[in-house]
JSON list of C-alpha atoms in Angstrom, two decimals:
[
{"chain": "W", "resi": 341, "resn": "MET", "atom": "CA", "xyz": [-0.35, 0.19, -0.14]},
{"chain": "W", "resi": 342, "resn": "ASN", "atom": "CA", "xyz": [1.52, 3.39, -1.02]},
{"chain": "W", "resi": 343, "resn": "VAL", "atom": "CA", "xyz": [1.39, 5.84, 2.02]},
{"chain": "W", "resi": 344, "resn": "GLY", "atom": "CA", "xyz": [3.30, 8.36, 0.20]},
{"chain": "W", "resi": 345, "resn": "PRO", "atom": "CA", "xyz": [6.70, 9.97, 1.10]},
{"chain": "W", "resi": 346, "resn": "SER", "atom": "CA", "xyz": [7.93, 10.41, 4.46]},
{"chain": "W", "resi": 347, "resn": "ALA", "atom": "CA", "xyz": [7.88, 13.39, 6.64]},
{"chain": "W", "resi": 348, "resn": "ASP", "atom": "CA", "xyz": [10.94, 15.43, 5.44]},
{"chain": "W", "resi": 349, "resn": "PRO", "atom": "CA", "xyz": [13.52, 15.72, 8.83]},
{"chain": "W", "resi": 350, "resn": "VAL", "atom": "CA", "xyz": [14.23, 19.60, 7.97]},
{"chain": "W", "resi": 351, "resn": "GLN", "atom": "CA", "xyz": [10.78, 20.36, 7.39]},
{"chain": "W", "resi": 352, "resn": "GLN", "atom": "CA", "xyz": [9.33, 18.80, 10.85]},
{"chain": "W", "resi": 353, "resn": "ALA", "atom": "CA", "xyz": [12.53, 20.67, 12.50]},
{"chain": "W", "resi": 354, "resn": "ARG", "atom": "CA", "xyz": [11.63, 24.05, 11.48]},
{"chain": "W", "resi": 355, "resn": "PRO", "atom": "CA", "xyz": [8.15, 25.04, 13.15]},
{"chain": "W", "resi": 356, "resn": "MET", "atom": "CA", "xyz": [10.24, 23.04, 16.51]},
{"chain": "W", "resi": 357, "resn": "ALA", "atom": "CA", "xyz": [13.01, 25.27, 15.85]},
{"chain": "W", "resi": 358, "resn": "ALA", "atom": "CA", "xyz": [10.83, 28.61, 15.83]},
{"chain": "W", "resi": 359, "resn": "ARG", "atom": "CA", "xyz": [8.54, 27.94, 18.34]},
{"chain": "W", "resi": 360, "resn": "ALA", "atom": "CA", "xyz": [11.87, 27.35, 20.57]},
{"chain": "W", "resi": 361, "resn": "ARG", "atom": "CA", "xyz": [13.44, 31.15, 19.10]},
{"chain": "W", "resi": 362, "resn": "LEU", "atom": "CA", "xyz": [9.68, 32.19, 20.49]},
{"chain": "W", "resi": 363, "resn": "LEU", "atom": "CA", "xyz": [9.46, 31.05, 23.94]},
{"chain": "W", "resi": 364, "resn": "ARG", "atom": "CA", "xyz": [13.62, 31.69, 24.59]},
{"chain": "W", "resi": 365, "resn": "ALA", "atom": "CA", "xyz": [12.47, 35.24, 23.39]},
{"chain": "W", "resi": 366, "resn": "ALA", "atom": "CA", "xyz": [9.15, 35.45, 25.90]},
{"chain": "W", "resi": 367, "resn": "VAL", "atom": "CA", "xyz": [11.23, 34.29, 28.82]},
{"chain": "W", "resi": 368, "resn": "GLU", "atom": "CA", "xyz": [13.93, 37.34, 28.15]},
{"chain": "W", "resi": 369, "resn": "ALA", "atom": "CA", "xyz": [10.76, 39.62, 27.46]},
{"chain": "W", "resi": 370, "resn": "PHE", "atom": "CA", "xyz": [8.82, 38.29, 30.41]},
{"chain": "W", "resi": 371, "resn": "ALA", "atom": "CA", "xyz": [11.31, 38.73, 33.08]},
{"chain": "W", "resi": 372, "resn": "ALA", "atom": "CA", "xyz": [12.59, 42.11, 31.52]},
{"chain": "W", "resi": 373, "resn": "LYS", "atom": "CA", "xyz": [9.60, 44.03, 31.61]},
{"chain": "W", "resi": 374, "resn": "GLY", "atom": "CA", "xyz": [7.13, 41.30, 32.83]},
{"chain": "W", "resi": 375, "resn": "PHE", "atom": "CA", "xyz": [3.98, 39.71, 31.58]},
{"chain": "W", "resi": 376, "resn": "ASN", "atom": "CA", "xyz": [1.87, 43.04, 31.02]},
{"chain": "W", "resi": 377, "resn": "GLY", "atom": "CA", "xyz": [4.52, 44.97, 30.42]},
{"chain": "W", "resi": 378, "resn": "THR", "atom": "CA", "xyz": [5.87, 42.91, 27.46]},
{"chain": "W", "resi": 379, "resn": "THR", "atom": "CA", "xyz": [3.69, 43.08, 23.77]},
{"chain": "W", "resi": 380, "resn": "THR", "atom": "CA", "xyz": [3.88, 40.04, 21.28]},
{"chain": "W", "resi": 381, "resn": "ARG", "atom": "CA", "xyz": [6.29, 42.83, 19.06]},
{"chain": "W", "resi": 382, "resn": "ASP", "atom": "CA", "xyz": [8.62, 42.79, 21.80]},
{"chain": "W", "resi": 383, "resn": "ILE", "atom": "CA", "xyz": [8.79, 38.94, 21.75]},
{"chain": "W", "resi": 384, "resn": "ALA", "atom": "CA", "xyz": [8.53, 38.40, 18.15]},
{"chain": "W", "resi": 385, "resn": "ASN", "atom": "CA", "xyz": [11.40, 41.44, 17.83]},
{"chain": "W", "resi": 386, "resn": "GLY", "atom": "CA", "xyz": [13.50, 39.29, 20.04]},
{"chain": "W", "resi": 387, "resn": "ALA", "atom": "CA", "xyz": [12.85, 36.06, 18.03]},
{"chain": "W", "resi": 388, "resn": "GLN", "atom": "CA", "xyz": [14.10, 37.91, 15.12]},
{"chain": "W", "resi": 389, "resn": "MET", "atom": "CA", "xyz": [10.89, 36.92, 13.71]},
{"chain": "W", "resi": 390, "resn": "SER", "atom": "CA", "xyz": [7.37, 39.01, 13.07]},
{"chain": "W", "resi": 391, "resn": "SER", "atom": "CA", "xyz": [4.93, 39.79, 14.81]},
{"chain": "W", "resi": 392, "resn": "ALA", "atom": "CA", "xyz": [2.54, 37.49, 12.94]},
{"chain": "W", "resi": 393, "resn": "ALA", "atom": "CA", "xyz": [4.88, 34.70, 13.24]},
{"chain": "W", "resi": 394, "resn": "VAL", "atom": "CA", "xyz": [3.85, 34.49, 17.21]},
{"chain": "W", "resi": 395, "resn": "TYR", "atom": "CA", "xyz": [0.31, 33.47, 16.42]},
{"chain": "W", "resi": 396, "resn": "VAL", "atom": "CA", "xyz": [1.34, 31.19, 13.88]},
{"chain": "W", "resi": 397, "resn": "HIS", "atom": "CA", "xyz": [3.36, 29.01, 16.84]},
{"chain": "W", "resi": 398, "resn": "PHE", "atom": "CA", "xyz": [0.98, 30.30, 19.47]},
{"chain": "W", "resi": 399, "resn": "ARG", "atom": "CA", "xyz": [-2.70, 31.38, 20.19]},
{"chain": "W", "resi": 400, "resn": "SER", "atom": "CA", "xyz": [-1.74, 34.01, 22.81]},
{"chain": "W", "resi": 401, "resn": "LYS", "atom": "CA", "xyz": [0.90, 35.67, 24.51]},
{"chain": "W", "resi": 402, "resn": "GLU", "atom": "CA", "xyz": [-1.12, 33.76, 27.80]},
{"chain": "W", "resi": 403, "resn": "GLU", "atom": "CA", "xyz": [0.09, 30.30, 26.34]},
{"chain": "W", "resi": 404, "resn": "LEU", "atom": "CA", "xyz": [3.33, 31.10, 25.70]},
{"chain": "W", "resi": 405, "resn": "LEU", "atom": "CA", "xyz": [3.67, 32.17, 29.40]},
{"chain": "W", "resi": 406, "resn": "PHE", "atom": "CA", "xyz": [1.65, 28.74, 30.11]},
{"chain": "W", "resi": 407, "resn": "GLU", "atom": "CA", "xyz": [4.76, 26.89, 28.17]},
{"chain": "W", "resi": 408, "resn": "ILE", "atom": "CA", "xyz": [6.87, 28.75, 30.04]},
{"chain": "W", "resi": 409, "resn": "SER", "atom": "CA", "xyz": [5.85, 27.70, 33.47]},
{"chain": "W", "resi": 410, "resn": "ASP", "atom": "CA", "xyz": [4.35, 24.58, 32.54]},
{"chain": "W", "resi": 411, "resn": "ALA", "atom": "CA", "xyz": [8.08, 23.52, 31.46]},
{"chain": "W", "resi": 412, "resn": "GLY", "atom": "CA", "xyz": [10.09, 25.48, 34.22]},
{"chain": "W", "resi": 413, "resn": "HIS", "atom": "CA", "xyz": [8.01, 22.98, 36.96]},
{"chain": "W", "resi": 414, "resn": "ARG", "atom": "CA", "xyz": [8.79, 20.21, 35.47]},
{"chain": "W", "resi": 415, "resn": "ALA", "atom": "CA", "xyz": [12.12, 20.75, 35.53]},
{"chain": "W", "resi": 416, "resn": "ILE", "atom": "CA", "xyz": [12.13, 21.91, 39.31]},
{"chain": "W", "resi": 417, "resn": "LEU", "atom": "CA", "xyz": [10.28, 18.56, 39.94]},
{"chain": "W", "resi": 418, "resn": "ALA", "atom": "CA", "xyz": [12.81, 16.63, 37.99]},
{"chain": "W", "resi": 419, "resn": "ALA", "atom": "CA", "xyz": [15.61, 17.90, 39.57]},
{"chain": "W", "resi": 420, "resn": "ILE", "atom": "CA", "xyz": [13.95, 16.77, 43.16]},
{"chain": "W", "resi": 421, "resn": "ASP", "atom": "CA", "xyz": [13.51, 13.57, 41.75]},
{"chain": "W", "resi": 422, "resn": "GLU", "atom": "CA", "xyz": [17.33, 13.18, 40.45]},
{"chain": "W", "resi": 423, "resn": "ALA", "atom": "CA", "xyz": [18.42, 14.96, 43.67]},
{"chain": "W", "resi": 424, "resn": "ASP", "atom": "CA", "xyz": [16.45, 12.46, 46.25]},
{"chain": "W", "resi": 425, "resn": "ASP", "atom": "CA", "xyz": [17.60, 9.36, 47.25]},
{"chain": "W", "resi": 426, "resn": "PRO", "atom": "CA", "xyz": [14.90, 7.62, 49.23]},
{"chain": "W", "resi": 427, "resn": "SER", "atom": "CA", "xyz": [17.09, 5.02, 50.99]},
{"chain": "W", "resi": 428, "resn": "ALA", "atom": "CA", "xyz": [19.29, 8.16, 52.70]},
{"chain": "W", "resi": 429, "resn": "SER", "atom": "CA", "xyz": [18.57, 9.41, 55.87]},
{"chain": "W", "resi": 430, "resn": "PRO", "atom": "CA", "xyz": [15.92, 12.62, 55.97]},
{"chain": "W", "resi": 431, "resn": "GLY", "atom": "CA", "xyz": [18.58, 14.97, 56.91]},
{"chain": "W", "resi": 432, "resn": "ASP", "atom": "CA", "xyz": [20.44, 14.14, 54.12]},
{"chain": "W", "resi": 433, "resn": "ARG", "atom": "CA", "xyz": [17.87, 13.87, 51.50]},
{"chain": "W", "resi": 434, "resn": "LEU", "atom": "CA", "xyz": [16.66, 17.55, 52.91]},
{"chain": "W", "resi": 435, "resn": "ARG", "atom": "CA", "xyz": [20.14, 19.30, 51.86]},
{"chain": "W", "resi": 436, "resn": "ALA", "atom": "CA", "xyz": [20.48, 17.10, 48.02]},
{"chain": "W", "resi": 437, "resn": "ILE", "atom": "CA", "xyz": [16.92, 18.40, 47.36]},
{"chain": "W", "resi": 438, "resn": "VAL", "atom": "CA", "xyz": [17.53, 21.89, 48.85]},
{"chain": "W", "resi": 439, "resn": "HIS", "atom": "CA", "xyz": [20.78, 21.68, 47.15]},
{"chain": "W", "resi": 440, "resn": "ALA", "atom": "CA", "xyz": [19.30, 20.98, 43.36]},
{"chain": "W", "resi": 441, "resn": "PHE", "atom": "CA", "xyz": [15.98, 23.37, 44.32]},
{"chain": "W", "resi": 442, "resn": "THR", "atom": "CA", "xyz": [18.48, 26.54, 45.07]},
{"chain": "W", "resi": 443, "resn": "GLU", "atom": "CA", "xyz": [20.91, 25.85, 42.22]},
{"chain": "W", "resi": 444, "resn": "HIS", "atom": "CA", "xyz": [18.32, 25.26, 40.00]},
{"chain": "W", "resi": 445, "resn": "HIS", "atom": "CA", "xyz": [17.09, 28.77, 40.63]},
{"chain": "W", "resi": 446, "resn": "ALA", "atom": "CA", "xyz": [20.53, 30.18, 40.67]},
{"chain": "W", "resi": 447, "resn": "ARG", "atom": "CA", "xyz": [21.53, 28.71, 37.70]},
{"chain": "W", "resi": 448, "resn": "GLU", "atom": "CA", "xyz": [17.83, 29.31, 35.51]},
{"chain": "W", "resi": 449, "resn": "HIS", "atom": "CA", "xyz": [17.13, 32.49, 37.15]},
{"chain": "W", "resi": 450, "resn": "VAL", "atom": "CA", "xyz": [15.93, 34.60, 34.19]},
{"chain": "W", "resi": 451, "resn": "GLY", "atom": "CA", "xyz": [13.39, 31.95, 33.90]},
{"chain": "W", "resi": 452, "resn": "GLY", "atom": "CA", "xyz": [12.76, 31.64, 37.08]},
{"chain": "W", "resi": 453, "resn": "ARG", "atom": "CA", "xyz": [11.59, 34.76, 37.51]},
{"chain": "W", "resi": 454, "resn": "VAL", "atom": "CA", "xyz": [8.87, 34.44, 34.95]},
{"chain": "W", "resi": 455, "resn": "VAL", "atom": "CA", "xyz": [7.69, 30.83, 36.00]},
{"chain": "W", "resi": 456, "resn": "ASN", "atom": "CA", "xyz": [7.50, 32.19, 39.85]},
{"chain": "W", "resi": 457, "resn": "TYR", "atom": "CA", "xyz": [6.03, 35.62, 39.59]},
{"chain": "W", "resi": 458, "resn": "GLU", "atom": "CA", "xyz": [4.17, 35.74, 36.54]},
{"chain": "W", "resi": 459, "resn": "LEU", "atom": "CA", "xyz": [1.53, 33.09, 38.00]},
{"chain": "W", "resi": 460, "resn": "ASN", "atom": "CA", "xyz": [-1.35, 35.57, 38.47]},
{"chain": "W", "resi": 461, "resn": "SER", "atom": "CA", "xyz": [-1.17, 36.14, 34.64]},
{"chain": "W", "resi": 462, "resn": "LEU", "atom": "CA", "xyz": [-2.11, 32.68, 34.09]},
{"chain": "W", "resi": 463, "resn": "ALA", "atom": "CA", "xyz": [-5.78, 31.70, 33.02]},
{"chain": "W", "resi": 464, "resn": "PRO", "atom": "CA", "xyz": [-7.78, 30.30, 35.32]},
{"chain": "W", "resi": 465, "resn": "ASP", "atom": "CA", "xyz": [-6.89, 26.65, 33.88]},
{"chain": "W", "resi": 466, "resn": "HIS", "atom": "CA", "xyz": [-2.98, 26.99, 33.11]},
{"chain": "W", "resi": 467, "resn": "LEU", "atom": "CA", "xyz": [-2.99, 28.30, 36.52]},
{"chain": "W", "resi": 468, "resn": "ASP", "atom": "CA", "xyz": [-4.78, 24.94, 38.17]},
{"chain": "W", "resi": 469, "resn": "THR", "atom": "CA", "xyz": [-2.30, 23.44, 36.67]},
{"chain": "W", "resi": 470, "resn": "VAL", "atom": "CA", "xyz": [1.03, 25.02, 37.30]},
{"chain": "W", "resi": 471, "resn": "MET", "atom": "CA", "xyz": [-0.05, 25.44, 40.78]},
{"chain": "W", "resi": 472, "resn": "ALA", "atom": "CA", "xyz": [-0.80, 21.18, 41.45]},
{"chain": "W", "resi": 473, "resn": "MET", "atom": "CA", "xyz": [3.02, 21.08, 40.27]},
{"chain": "W", "resi": 474, "resn": "ARG", "atom": "CA", "xyz": [3.79, 23.76, 42.95]},
{"chain": "W", "resi": 475, "resn": "ARG", "atom": "CA", "xyz": [1.79, 21.84, 45.70]},
{"chain": "W", "resi": 476, "resn": "GLU", "atom": "CA", "xyz": [3.47, 18.31, 44.70]},
{"chain": "W", "resi": 477, "resn": "ILE", "atom": "CA", "xyz": [6.66, 20.36, 45.09]},
{"chain": "W", "resi": 478, "resn": "THR", "atom": "CA", "xyz": [6.02, 21.42, 48.59]},
{"chain": "W", "resi": 479, "resn": "ARG", "atom": "CA", "xyz": [4.32, 17.85, 49.32]},
{"chain": "W", "resi": 480, "resn": "ARG", "atom": "CA", "xyz": [7.85, 16.05, 48.11]},
{"chain": "W", "resi": 481, "resn": "VAL", "atom": "CA", "xyz": [9.56, 18.21, 50.55]},
{"chain": "W", "resi": 482, "resn": "ARG", "atom": "CA", "xyz": [7.66, 18.25, 53.51]},
{"chain": "W", "resi": 483, "resn": "ALA", "atom": "CA", "xyz": [7.28, 14.61, 53.39]},
{"chain": "W", "resi": 484, "resn": "VAL", "atom": "CA", "xyz": [11.10, 14.54, 53.98]},
{"chain": "W", "resi": 485, "resn": "VAL", "atom": "CA", "xyz": [10.75, 16.65, 56.97]},
{"chain": "W", "resi": 486, "resn": "ASP", "atom": "CA", "xyz": [8.27, 14.73, 58.49]},
{"chain": "W", "resi": 487, "resn": "ALA", "atom": "CA", "xyz": [10.52, 11.95, 58.21]},
{"chain": "W", "resi": 488, "resn": "GLY", "atom": "CA", "xyz": [12.69, 13.92, 59.76]},
{"chain": "W", "resi": 489, "resn": "ILE", "atom": "CA", "xyz": [10.16, 14.69, 62.67]},
{"chain": "W", "resi": 490, "resn": "ASP", "atom": "CA", "xyz": [9.16, 11.39, 63.10]},
{"chain": "W", "resi": 491, "resn": "ASP", "atom": "CA", "xyz": [12.71, 9.45, 63.56]},
{"chain": "W", "resi": 492, "resn": "GLY", "atom": "CA", "xyz": [13.48, 12.55, 66.17]},
{"chain": "W", "resi": 493, "resn": "ASP", "atom": "CA", "xyz": [16.32, 14.22, 63.74]},
{"chain": "W", "resi": 494, "resn": "PHE", "atom": "CA", "xyz": [14.77, 17.19, 63.31]},
{"chain": "W", "resi": 495, "resn": "ALA", "atom": "CA", "xyz": [13.20, 19.91, 65.87]},
{"chain": "W", "resi": 496, "resn": "VAL", "atom": "CA", "xyz": [10.31, 21.09, 64.06]},
{"chain": "W", "resi": 497, "resn": "ALA", "atom": "CA", "xyz": [7.58, 22.54, 65.73]},
{"chain": "W", "resi": 498, "resn": "ASP", "atom": "CA", "xyz": [5.77, 22.88, 61.99]},
{"chain": "W", "resi": 499, "resn": "SER", "atom": "CA", "xyz": [6.51, 20.97, 59.45]},
{"chain": "W", "resi": 500, "resn": "LEU", "atom": "CA", "xyz": [4.60, 22.85, 56.34]},
{"chain": "W", "resi": 501, "resn": "ALA", "atom": "CA", "xyz": [5.75, 26.05, 57.75]},
{"chain": "W", "resi": 502, "resn": "THR", "atom": "CA", "xyz": [9.17, 25.08, 57.82]},
{"chain": "W", "resi": 503, "resn": "THR", "atom": "CA", "xyz": [8.64, 23.62, 54.15]},
{"chain": "W", "resi": 504, "resn": "ASN", "atom": "CA", "xyz": [7.51, 26.72, 52.62]},
{"chain": "W", "resi": 505, "resn": "ALA", "atom": "CA", "xyz": [10.56, 28.50, 54.66]},
{"chain": "W", "resi": 506, "resn": "MET", "atom": "CA", "xyz": [13.10, 26.69, 52.69]},
{"chain": "W", "resi": 507, "resn": "LEU", "atom": "CA", "xyz": [10.82, 26.48, 49.24]},
{"chain": "W", "resi": 508, "resn": "SER", "atom": "CA", "xyz": [10.59, 30.52, 49.58]},
{"chain": "W", "resi": 509, "resn": "MET", "atom": "CA", "xyz": [13.94, 31.01, 49.86]},
{"chain": "W", "resi": 510, "resn": "GLY", "atom": "CA", "xyz": [15.37, 29.19, 47.06]},
{"chain": "W", "resi": 511, "resn": "ILE", "atom": "CA", "xyz": [12.75, 30.52, 45.19]},
{"chain": "W", "resi": 512, "resn": "ASP", "atom": "CA", "xyz": [14.04, 33.81, 45.96]},
{"chain": "W", "resi": 513, "resn": "VAL", "atom": "CA", "xyz": [17.19, 33.27, 44.60]},
{"chain": "W", "resi": 514, "resn": "ALA", "atom": "CA", "xyz": [15.88, 33.37, 41.01]},
{"chain": "W", "resi": 515, "resn": "ARG", "atom": "CA", "xyz": [14.90, 37.08, 41.97]},
{"chain": "W", "resi": 516, "resn": "TRP", "atom": "CA", "xyz": [18.01, 38.65, 42.87]},
{"chain": "W", "resi": 517, "resn": "TYR", "atom": "CA", "xyz": [20.66, 36.01, 41.70]},
{"chain": "W", "resi": 518, "resn": "ARG", "atom": "CA", "xyz": [22.83, 37.11, 38.50]},
{"chain": "W", "resi": 519, "resn": "GLU", "atom": "CA", "xyz": [26.08, 35.27, 37.51]},
{"chain": "W", "resi": 520, "resn": "GLY", "atom": "CA", "xyz": [29.83, 36.88, 38.53]},
{"chain": "W", "resi": 521, "resn": "GLY", "atom": "CA", "xyz": [28.59, 37.08, 42.17]},
{"chain": "W", "resi": 522, "resn": "SER", "atom": "CA", "xyz": [30.54, 36.08, 44.78]},
{"chain": "W", "resi": 523, "resn": "LEU", "atom": "CA", "xyz": [28.78, 32.40, 44.66]},
{"chain": "W", "resi": 524, "resn": "SER", "atom": "CA", "xyz": [28.26, 30.07, 41.27]},
{"chain": "W", "resi": 525, "resn": "PRO", "atom": "CA", "xyz": [24.78, 28.26, 41.14]},
{"chain": "W", "resi": 526, "resn": "GLU", "atom": "CA", "xyz": [26.08, 25.17, 42.64]},
{"chain": "W", "resi": 527, "resn": "GLU", "atom": "CA", "xyz": [27.69, 27.12, 45.38]},
{"chain": "W", "resi": 528, "resn": "MET", "atom": "CA", "xyz": [24.46, 28.65, 46.01]},
{"chain": "W", "resi": 529, "resn": "GLY", "atom": "CA", "xyz": [22.81, 25.10, 46.20]},
{"chain": "W", "resi": 530, "resn": "ALA", "atom": "CA", "xyz": [25.08, 24.02, 49.14]},
{"chain": "W", "resi": 531, "resn": "PHE", "atom": "CA", "xyz": [24.69, 27.55, 51.28]},
{"chain": "W", "resi": 532, "resn": "TYR", "atom": "CA", "xyz": [20.99, 27.11, 51.07]},
{"chain": "W", "resi": 533, "resn": "ALA", "atom": "CA", "xyz": [21.81, 23.18, 52.04]},
{"chain": "W", "resi": 534, "resn": "GLU", "atom": "CA", "xyz": [23.18, 24.25, 55.04]},
{"chain": "W", "resi": 535, "resn": "LEU", "atom": "CA", "xyz": [20.98, 26.30, 55.95]},
{"chain": "W", "resi": 536, "resn": "ALA", "atom": "CA", "xyz": [17.77, 24.35, 55.56]},
{"chain": "W", "resi": 537, "resn": "ALA", "atom": "CA", "xyz": [19.75, 21.72, 57.84]},
{"chain": "W", "resi": 538, "resn": "ARG", "atom": "CA", "xyz": [19.70, 24.23, 60.53]},
{"chain": "W", "resi": 539, "resn": "MET", "atom": "CA", "xyz": [16.27, 24.90, 59.85]},
{"chain": "W", "resi": 540, "resn": "VAL", "atom": "CA", "xyz": [15.88, 22.02, 61.06]},
{"chain": "W", "resi": 541, "resn": "GLY", "atom": "CA", "xyz": [18.28, 21.51, 63.65]},
{"chain": "W", "resi": 542, "resn": "TRP", "atom": "CA", "xyz": [19.70, 19.02, 61.86]},
{"chain": "W", "resi": 543, "resn": "ARG", "atom": "CA", "xyz": [23.58, 17.95, 62.03]},
{"chain": "W", "resi": 544, "resn": "PRO", "atom": "CA", "xyz": [25.37, 15.00, 60.58]},
{"chain": "W", "resi": 545, "resn": "PRO", "atom": "CA", "xyz": [26.52, 12.30, 62.30]},
{"chain": "W", "resi": 546, "resn": "GLY", "atom": "CA", "xyz": [30.09, 12.29, 63.06]},
{"chain": "W", "resi": 547, "resn": "PRO", "atom": "CA", "xyz": [32.82, 9.28, 62.77]},
{"chain": "W", "resi": 548, "resn": "GLY", "atom": "CA", "xyz": [31.64, 6.43, 64.73]}
]
């Protein structure tokens, strides 16, 4: 049976490359001007494309924001998953997760400002999707805090408040962090991991 010629890989890649350029330009524009202060012309100019090209690939400026927010939160969840070792002690797990979480927000600080500080510009259904991921991030970190409390390793009066405080610290790094500062993203992660350990009153056991 003749199914016709296969699609040209080059032709398939072009729309994906154009979408990627527009998404990168939108991240830069939203981070610099905010969602409401950014026009589709700003995004198109940043991608070196015509204004009409935005609507070829995205239905609206808000859809661009949602794709950025969705991808950003999925990346955070992936970073937590990669860092967490469920077989480790709660203290080691917490330190590893906070390290990864903070390092991610330092390394991706431009996108992080968009992902975390433009939520109110999302449409209600898109906001629901993103908020579900944010709740999942909180749930995973709080579970480690609760495990440390149950084991007697952590001295914490309120696990949710403590979790929110630690996550807020890491998120806020994206707001002010810039390359060339005194600490690299990896060093920021290590520094905040130690702060988190102190917040729950945990110290790694000594030799023996």
